[in-house]
mmCIF file of C-alpha atoms in Angstrom:
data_model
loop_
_atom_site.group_PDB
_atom_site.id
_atom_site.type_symbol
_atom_site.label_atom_id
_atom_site.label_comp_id
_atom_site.label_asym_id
_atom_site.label_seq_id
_atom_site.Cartn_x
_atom_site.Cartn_y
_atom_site.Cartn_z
ATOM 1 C CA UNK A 831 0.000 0.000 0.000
ATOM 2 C CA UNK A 832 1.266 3.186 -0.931
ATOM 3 C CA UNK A 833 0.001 6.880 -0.328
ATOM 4 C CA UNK A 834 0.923 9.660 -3.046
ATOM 5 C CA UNK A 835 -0.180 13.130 -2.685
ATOM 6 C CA UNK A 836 0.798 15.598 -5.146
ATOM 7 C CA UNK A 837 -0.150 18.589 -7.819
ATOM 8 C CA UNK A 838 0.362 19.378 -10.973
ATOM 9 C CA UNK A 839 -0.372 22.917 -11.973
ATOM 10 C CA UNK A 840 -0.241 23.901 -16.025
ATOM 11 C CA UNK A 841 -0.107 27.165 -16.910
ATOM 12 C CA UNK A 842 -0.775 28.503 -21.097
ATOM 13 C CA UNK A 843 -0.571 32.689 -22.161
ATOM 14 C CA UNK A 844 0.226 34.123 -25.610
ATOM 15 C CA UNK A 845 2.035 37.422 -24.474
ATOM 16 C CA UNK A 846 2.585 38.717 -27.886
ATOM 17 C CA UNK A 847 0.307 38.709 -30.759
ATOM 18 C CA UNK A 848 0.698 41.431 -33.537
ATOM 19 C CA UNK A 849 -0.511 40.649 -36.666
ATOM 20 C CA UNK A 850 0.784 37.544 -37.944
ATOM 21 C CA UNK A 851 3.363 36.948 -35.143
ATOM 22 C CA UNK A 852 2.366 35.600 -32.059
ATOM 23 C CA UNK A 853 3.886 34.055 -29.183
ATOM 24 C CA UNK A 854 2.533 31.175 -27.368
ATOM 25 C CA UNK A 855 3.916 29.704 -24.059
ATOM 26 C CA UNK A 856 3.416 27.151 -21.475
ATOM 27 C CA UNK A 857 4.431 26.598 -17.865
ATOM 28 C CA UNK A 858 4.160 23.429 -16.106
ATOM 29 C CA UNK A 859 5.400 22.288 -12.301
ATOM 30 C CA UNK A 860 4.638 19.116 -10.713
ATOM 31 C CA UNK A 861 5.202 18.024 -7.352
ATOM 32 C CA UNK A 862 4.715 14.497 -5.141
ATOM 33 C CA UNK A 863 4.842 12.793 -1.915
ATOM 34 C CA UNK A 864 5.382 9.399 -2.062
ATOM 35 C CA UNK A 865 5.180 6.739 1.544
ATOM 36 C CA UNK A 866 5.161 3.214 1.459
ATOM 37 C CA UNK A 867 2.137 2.760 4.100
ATOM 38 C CA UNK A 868 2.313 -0.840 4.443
ATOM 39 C CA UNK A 869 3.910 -4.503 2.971
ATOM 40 C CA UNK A 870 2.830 -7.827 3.080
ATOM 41 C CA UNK A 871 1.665 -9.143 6.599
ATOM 42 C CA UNK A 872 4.876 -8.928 8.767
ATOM 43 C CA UNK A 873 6.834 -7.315 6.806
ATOM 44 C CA UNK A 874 8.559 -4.154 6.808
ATOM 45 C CA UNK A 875 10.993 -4.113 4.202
ATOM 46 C CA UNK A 876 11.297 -4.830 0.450
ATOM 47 C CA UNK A 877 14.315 -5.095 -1.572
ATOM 48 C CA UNK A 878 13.559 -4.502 -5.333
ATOM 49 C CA UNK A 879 16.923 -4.894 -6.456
ATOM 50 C CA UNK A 880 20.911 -5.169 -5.207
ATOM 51 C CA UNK A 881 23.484 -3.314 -7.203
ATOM 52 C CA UNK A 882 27.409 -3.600 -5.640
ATOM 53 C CA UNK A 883 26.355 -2.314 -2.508
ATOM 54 C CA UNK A 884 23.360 -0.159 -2.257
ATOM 55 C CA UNK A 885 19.734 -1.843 -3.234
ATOM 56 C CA UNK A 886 17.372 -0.078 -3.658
ATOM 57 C CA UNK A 887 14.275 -0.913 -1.738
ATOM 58 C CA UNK A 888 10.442 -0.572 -0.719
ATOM 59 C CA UNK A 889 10.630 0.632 3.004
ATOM 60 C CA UNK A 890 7.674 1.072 5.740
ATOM 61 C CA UNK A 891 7.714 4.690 6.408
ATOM 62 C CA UNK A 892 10.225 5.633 3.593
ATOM 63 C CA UNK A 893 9.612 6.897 0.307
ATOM 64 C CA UNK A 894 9.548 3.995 -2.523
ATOM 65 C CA UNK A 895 12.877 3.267 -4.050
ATOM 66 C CA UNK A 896 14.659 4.626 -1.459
ATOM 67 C CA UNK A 897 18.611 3.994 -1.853
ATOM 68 C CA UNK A 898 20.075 1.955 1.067
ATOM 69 C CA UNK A 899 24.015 2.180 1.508
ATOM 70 C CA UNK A 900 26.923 2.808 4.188
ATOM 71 C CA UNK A 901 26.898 6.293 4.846
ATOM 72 C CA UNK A 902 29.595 8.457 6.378
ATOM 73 C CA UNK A 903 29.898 8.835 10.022
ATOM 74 C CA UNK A 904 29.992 12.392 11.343
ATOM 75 C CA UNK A 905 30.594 14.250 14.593
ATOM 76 C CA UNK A 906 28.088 16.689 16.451
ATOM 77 C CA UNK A 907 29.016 19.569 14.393
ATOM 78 C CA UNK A 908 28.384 17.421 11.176
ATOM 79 C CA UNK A 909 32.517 17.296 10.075
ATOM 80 C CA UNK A 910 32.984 13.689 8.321
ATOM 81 C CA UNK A 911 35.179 11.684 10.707
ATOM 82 C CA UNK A 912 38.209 9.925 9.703
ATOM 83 C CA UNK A 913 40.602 7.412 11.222
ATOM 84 C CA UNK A 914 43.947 6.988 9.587
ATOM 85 C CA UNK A 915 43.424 8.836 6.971
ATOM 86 C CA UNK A 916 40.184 6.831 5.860
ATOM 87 C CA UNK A 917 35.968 7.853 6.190
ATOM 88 C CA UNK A 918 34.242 6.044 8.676
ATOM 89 C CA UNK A 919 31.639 4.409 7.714
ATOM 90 C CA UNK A 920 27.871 3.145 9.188
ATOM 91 C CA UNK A 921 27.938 -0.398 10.642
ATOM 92 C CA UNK A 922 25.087 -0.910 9.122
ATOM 93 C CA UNK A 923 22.973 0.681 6.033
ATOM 94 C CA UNK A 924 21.146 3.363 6.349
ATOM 95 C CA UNK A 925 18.511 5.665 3.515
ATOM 96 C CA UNK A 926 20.942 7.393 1.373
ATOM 97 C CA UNK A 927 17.727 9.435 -0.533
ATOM 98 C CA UNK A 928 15.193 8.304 -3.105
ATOM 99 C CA UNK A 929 15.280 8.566 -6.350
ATOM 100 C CA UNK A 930 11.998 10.213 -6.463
ATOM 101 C CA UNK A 931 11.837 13.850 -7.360
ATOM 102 C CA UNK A 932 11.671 16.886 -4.941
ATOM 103 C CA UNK A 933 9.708 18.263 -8.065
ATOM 104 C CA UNK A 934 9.621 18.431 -11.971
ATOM 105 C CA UNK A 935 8.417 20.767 -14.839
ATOM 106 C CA UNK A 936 9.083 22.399 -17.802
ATOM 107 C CA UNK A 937 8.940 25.756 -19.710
ATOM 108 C CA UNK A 938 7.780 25.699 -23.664
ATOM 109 C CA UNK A 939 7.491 28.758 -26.425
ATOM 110 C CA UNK A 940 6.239 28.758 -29.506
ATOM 111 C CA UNK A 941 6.770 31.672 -32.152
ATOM 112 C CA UNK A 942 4.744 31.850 -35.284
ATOM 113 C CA UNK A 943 4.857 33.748 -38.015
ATOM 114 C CA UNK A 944 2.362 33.115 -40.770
ATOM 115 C CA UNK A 945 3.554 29.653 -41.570
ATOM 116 C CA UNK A 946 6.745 29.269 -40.194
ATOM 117 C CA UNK A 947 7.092 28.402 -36.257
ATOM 118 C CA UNK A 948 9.736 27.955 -33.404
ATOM 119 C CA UNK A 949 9.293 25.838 -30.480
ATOM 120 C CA UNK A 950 11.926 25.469 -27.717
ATOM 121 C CA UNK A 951 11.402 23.469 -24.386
ATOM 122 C CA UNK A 952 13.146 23.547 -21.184
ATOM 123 C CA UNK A 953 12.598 21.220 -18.694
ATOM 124 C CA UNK A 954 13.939 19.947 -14.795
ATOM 125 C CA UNK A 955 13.900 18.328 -11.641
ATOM 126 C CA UNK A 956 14.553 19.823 -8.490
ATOM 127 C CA UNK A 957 16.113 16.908 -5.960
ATOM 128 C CA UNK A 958 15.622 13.000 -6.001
ATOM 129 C CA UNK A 959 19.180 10.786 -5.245
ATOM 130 C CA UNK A 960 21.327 8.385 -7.924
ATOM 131 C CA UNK A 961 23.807 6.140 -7.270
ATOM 132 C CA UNK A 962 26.553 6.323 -10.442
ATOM 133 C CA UNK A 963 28.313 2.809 -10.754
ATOM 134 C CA UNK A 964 29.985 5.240 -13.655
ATOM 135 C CA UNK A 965 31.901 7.527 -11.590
ATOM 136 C CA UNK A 966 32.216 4.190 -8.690
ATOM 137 C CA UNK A 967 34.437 2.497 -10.770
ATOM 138 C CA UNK A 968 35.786 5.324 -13.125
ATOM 139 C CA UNK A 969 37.490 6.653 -9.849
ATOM 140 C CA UNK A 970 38.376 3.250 -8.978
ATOM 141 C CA UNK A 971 40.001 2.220 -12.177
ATOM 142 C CA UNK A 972 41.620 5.877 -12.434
ATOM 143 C CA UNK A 973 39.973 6.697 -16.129
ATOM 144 C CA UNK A 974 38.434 9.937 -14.586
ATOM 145 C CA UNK A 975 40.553 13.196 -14.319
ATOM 146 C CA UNK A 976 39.966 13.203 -10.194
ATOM 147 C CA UNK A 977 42.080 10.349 -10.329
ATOM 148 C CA UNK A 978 44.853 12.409 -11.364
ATOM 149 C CA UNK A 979 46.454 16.155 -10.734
ATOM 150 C CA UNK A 980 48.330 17.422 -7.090
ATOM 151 C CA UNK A 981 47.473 17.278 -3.763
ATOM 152 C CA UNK A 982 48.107 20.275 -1.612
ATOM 153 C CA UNK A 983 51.627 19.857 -1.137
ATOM 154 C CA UNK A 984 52.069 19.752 -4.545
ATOM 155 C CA UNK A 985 52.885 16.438 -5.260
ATOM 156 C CA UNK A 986 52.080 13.870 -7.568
ATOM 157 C CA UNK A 987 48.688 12.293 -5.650
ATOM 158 C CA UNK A 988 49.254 9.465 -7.646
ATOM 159 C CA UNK A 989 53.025 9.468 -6.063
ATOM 160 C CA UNK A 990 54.285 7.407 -2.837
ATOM 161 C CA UNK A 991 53.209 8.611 0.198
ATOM 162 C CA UNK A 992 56.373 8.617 1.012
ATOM 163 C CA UNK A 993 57.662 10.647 -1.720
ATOM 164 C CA UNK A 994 55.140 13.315 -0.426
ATOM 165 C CA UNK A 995 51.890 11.967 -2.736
ATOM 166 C CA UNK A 996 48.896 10.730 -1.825
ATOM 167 C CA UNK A 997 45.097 11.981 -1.245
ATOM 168 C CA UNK A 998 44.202 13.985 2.094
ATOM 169 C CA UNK A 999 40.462 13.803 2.864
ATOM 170 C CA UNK A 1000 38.397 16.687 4.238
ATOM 171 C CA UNK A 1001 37.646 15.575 7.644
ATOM 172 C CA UNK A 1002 38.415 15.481 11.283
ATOM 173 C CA UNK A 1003 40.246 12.540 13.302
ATOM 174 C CA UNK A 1004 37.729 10.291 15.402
ATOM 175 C CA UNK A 1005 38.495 8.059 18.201
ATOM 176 C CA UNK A 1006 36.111 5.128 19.053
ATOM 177 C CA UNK A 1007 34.592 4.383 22.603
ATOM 178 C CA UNK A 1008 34.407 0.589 24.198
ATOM 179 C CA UNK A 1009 30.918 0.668 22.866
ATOM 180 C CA UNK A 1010 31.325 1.434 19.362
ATOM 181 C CA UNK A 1011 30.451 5.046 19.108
ATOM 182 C CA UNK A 1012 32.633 7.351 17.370
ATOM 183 C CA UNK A 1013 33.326 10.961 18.657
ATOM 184 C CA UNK A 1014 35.622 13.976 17.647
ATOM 185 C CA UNK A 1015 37.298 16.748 19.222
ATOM 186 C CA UNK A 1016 37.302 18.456 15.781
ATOM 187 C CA UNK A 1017 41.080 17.999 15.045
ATOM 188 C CA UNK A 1018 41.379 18.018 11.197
ATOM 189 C CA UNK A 1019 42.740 15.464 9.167
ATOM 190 C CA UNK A 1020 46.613 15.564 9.082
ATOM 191 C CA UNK A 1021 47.154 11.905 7.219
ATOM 192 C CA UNK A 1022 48.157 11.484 3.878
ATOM 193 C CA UNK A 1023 46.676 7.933 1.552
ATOM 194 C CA UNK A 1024 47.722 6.740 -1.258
ATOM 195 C CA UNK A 1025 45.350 7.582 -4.265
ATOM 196 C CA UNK A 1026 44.587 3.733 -5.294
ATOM 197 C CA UNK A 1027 43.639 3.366 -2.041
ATOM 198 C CA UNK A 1028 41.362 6.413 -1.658
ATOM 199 C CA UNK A 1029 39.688 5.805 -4.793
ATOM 200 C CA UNK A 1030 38.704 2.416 -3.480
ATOM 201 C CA UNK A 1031 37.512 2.265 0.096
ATOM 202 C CA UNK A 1032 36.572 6.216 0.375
ATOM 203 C CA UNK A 1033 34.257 5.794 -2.721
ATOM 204 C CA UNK A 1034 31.303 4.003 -3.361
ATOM 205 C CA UNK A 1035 31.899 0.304 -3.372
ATOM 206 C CA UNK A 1036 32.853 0.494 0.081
ATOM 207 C CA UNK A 1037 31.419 3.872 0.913
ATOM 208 C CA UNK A 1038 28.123 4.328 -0.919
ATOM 209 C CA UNK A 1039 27.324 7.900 -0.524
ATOM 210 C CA UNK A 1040 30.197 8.967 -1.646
ATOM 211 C CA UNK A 1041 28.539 7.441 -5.393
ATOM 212 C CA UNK A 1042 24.665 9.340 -4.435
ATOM 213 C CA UNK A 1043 24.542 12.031 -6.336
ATOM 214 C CA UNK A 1044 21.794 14.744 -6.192
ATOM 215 C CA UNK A 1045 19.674 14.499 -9.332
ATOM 216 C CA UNK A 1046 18.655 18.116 -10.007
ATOM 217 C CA UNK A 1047 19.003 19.028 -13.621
ATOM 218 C CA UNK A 1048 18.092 21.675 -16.069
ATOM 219 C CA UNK A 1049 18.038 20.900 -19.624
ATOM 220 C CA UNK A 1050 17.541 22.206 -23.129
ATOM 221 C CA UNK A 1051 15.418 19.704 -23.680
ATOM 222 C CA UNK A 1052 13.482 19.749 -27.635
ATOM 223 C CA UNK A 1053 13.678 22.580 -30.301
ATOM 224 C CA UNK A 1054 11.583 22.752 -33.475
ATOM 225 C CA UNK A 1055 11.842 24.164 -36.743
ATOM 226 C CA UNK A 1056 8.590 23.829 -38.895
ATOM 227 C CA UNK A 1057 6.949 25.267 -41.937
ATOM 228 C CA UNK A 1058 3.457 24.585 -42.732
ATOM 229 C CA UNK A 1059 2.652 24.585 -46.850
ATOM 230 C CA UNK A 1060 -0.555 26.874 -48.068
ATOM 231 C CA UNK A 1061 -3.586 24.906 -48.405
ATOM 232 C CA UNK A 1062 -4.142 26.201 -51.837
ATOM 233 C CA UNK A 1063 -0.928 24.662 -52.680
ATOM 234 C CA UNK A 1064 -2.717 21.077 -52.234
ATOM 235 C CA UNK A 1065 -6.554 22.411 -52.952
ATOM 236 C CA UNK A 1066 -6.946 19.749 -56.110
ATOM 237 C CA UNK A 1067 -5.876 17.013 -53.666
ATOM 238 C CA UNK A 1068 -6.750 15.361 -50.299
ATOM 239 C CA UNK A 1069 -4.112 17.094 -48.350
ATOM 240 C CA UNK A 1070 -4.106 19.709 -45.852
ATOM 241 C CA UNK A 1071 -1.574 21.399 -43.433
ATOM 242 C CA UNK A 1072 1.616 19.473 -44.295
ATOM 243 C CA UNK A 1073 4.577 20.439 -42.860
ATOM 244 C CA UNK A 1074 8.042 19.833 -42.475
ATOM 245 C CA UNK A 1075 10.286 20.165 -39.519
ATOM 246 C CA UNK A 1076 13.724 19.961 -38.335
ATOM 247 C CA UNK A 1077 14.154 18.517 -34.781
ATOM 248 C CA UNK A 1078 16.591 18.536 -31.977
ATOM 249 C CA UNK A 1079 15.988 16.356 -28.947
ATOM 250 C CA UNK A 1080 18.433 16.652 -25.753
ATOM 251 C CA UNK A 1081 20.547 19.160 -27.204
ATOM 252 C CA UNK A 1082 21.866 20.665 -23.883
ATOM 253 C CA UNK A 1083 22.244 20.286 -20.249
ATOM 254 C CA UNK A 1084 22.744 23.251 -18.551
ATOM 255 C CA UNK A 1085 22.951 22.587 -14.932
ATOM 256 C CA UNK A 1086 23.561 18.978 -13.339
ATOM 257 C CA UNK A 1087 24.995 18.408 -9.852
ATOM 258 C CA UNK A 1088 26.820 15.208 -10.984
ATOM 259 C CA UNK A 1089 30.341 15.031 -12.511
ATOM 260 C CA UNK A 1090 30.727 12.820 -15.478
ATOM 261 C CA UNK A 1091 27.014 11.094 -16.602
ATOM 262 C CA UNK A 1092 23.643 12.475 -17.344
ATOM 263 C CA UNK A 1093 21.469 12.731 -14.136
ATOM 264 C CA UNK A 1094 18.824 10.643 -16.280
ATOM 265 C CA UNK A 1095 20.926 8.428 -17.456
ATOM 266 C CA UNK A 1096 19.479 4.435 -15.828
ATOM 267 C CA UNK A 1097 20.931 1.151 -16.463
ATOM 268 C CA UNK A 1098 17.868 -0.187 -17.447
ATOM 269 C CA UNK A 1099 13.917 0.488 -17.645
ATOM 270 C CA UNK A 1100 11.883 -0.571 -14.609
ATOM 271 C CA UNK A 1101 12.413 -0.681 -10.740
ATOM 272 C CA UNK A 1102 16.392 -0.666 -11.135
#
């Protein structure tokens, strides 16, 4: 059982119409709150599929497809704690995000002039999480340019760490109680890893949020090129309002908050 509540609100003007131009637009914003109310009798927890690490699952009380994964640990003040040199991570998993939408919608204009028209459509989501097995194991098999460059001693951080190279991770130095629990006086991160090392258990085989990605985009999504013929041009025949168009589909992204791979980019159709 599973509760949505939501609205979709659609918006259409023409803000300019002189003679035979006119412009036509459309607005449209969509928004949804999704909870899994309830499984099958004693159950709490449903795991629609398992992809090297996180699976992505239908959870009591959480939205549906919500991303499960080994998080980061953090102190009080929210700092990302380290030990050695290496993130912490959860014992167990926890909800790294869902990949449902904060929101979505779109922005469309049309301009016509006698026969000839322009239409251009931008579209986006605001929030929802991805995990990117792309940038997992293109930092782990060093074919992204992260994987390469200086670290801030100017070194090599693909060098020794003896030779002064290596990766430093923004953080602060934990210590670990007799019970488990990990606390921080906020002393940052002095200790120096060595890059394959980094890109392996800091990332998102071992640590999956470091792979979830917020999946806000905004993107030039469809433009449209058409020219409608005169009906008198086809009076003697059964024809009426042909046109031909040129069209261009995907043609830009203009803001993404992940490096690398389209935000809407999916293995495959369906639950994964």
């Amino acid at each position: 059982k599973v509760n949505n509540q939501g609205v979709e609100i659609m918006f259409y003007a023409t803000p300019v119409k002189v003679g035979d131009f006119k412009w036509d637009m459309s607005f449209n914003f969509a928004k949804n709150q999704n909870k899994v109310v309830e499984l099958n009798t004693g159950t709490d927890n449903l795991r629609l599929t398992s992809l090297f690490g996180v699976s992505l699952e239908a959870r009591v009380g959480e939205a549906y497809g919500t991303i499960m994964g080994y998080d980061y640990v953090y102190d009080d003040n929210g700092n990302k704690i380290t030990d050695g040199g290496f993130y912490v991570t959860t014992d167990e998993v926890v909800p790294l995000g869902s990949v449902l939408a904060d929101f979505t919608g779109g922005v469309s204009s049309t301009f016509s002039y006698k026969g000839l028209s322009l239409f251009v459509l931008f579209d986006f989501q605001k929030g929802g999480s991805l995990f990117s097995l792309s940038n997992q194991w293109g930092k782990y098999s060093g074919t992204l340019a992260e994987t390469v460059g200086n670290n801030a001693l100017g070194n090599s951080i693909r060098d020794d760490v003896a030779d002064g190279g290596g990766v430093l991770v923004d953080g602060v130095v934990g210590t670990q109680d007799t019970d488990g629990n990990w606390t921080s006086d906020g002393t940052a991160n002095t200790t120096y890893i060595d890059a394959q090392s980094h890109f392996f258990l800091n990332q998102g085989y071992i640590l999956n949020a470091a792979d979830v990605y917020d999946a806000s985009f905004v993107k030039f999504r469809e433009a449209r090129l058409s020219y409608t013929f005169p009906n008198k041009w086809f009076a003697k025949t059964s024809f009426r309002d042909l046109s031909l168009s040129i069209v261009g589909r995907n043609l830009a992204i203009l803001s993404k908050n992940i490096p690398n791979v389209d935000p809407e980019a999916a293995i495959s159709s369906g639950n994964v």
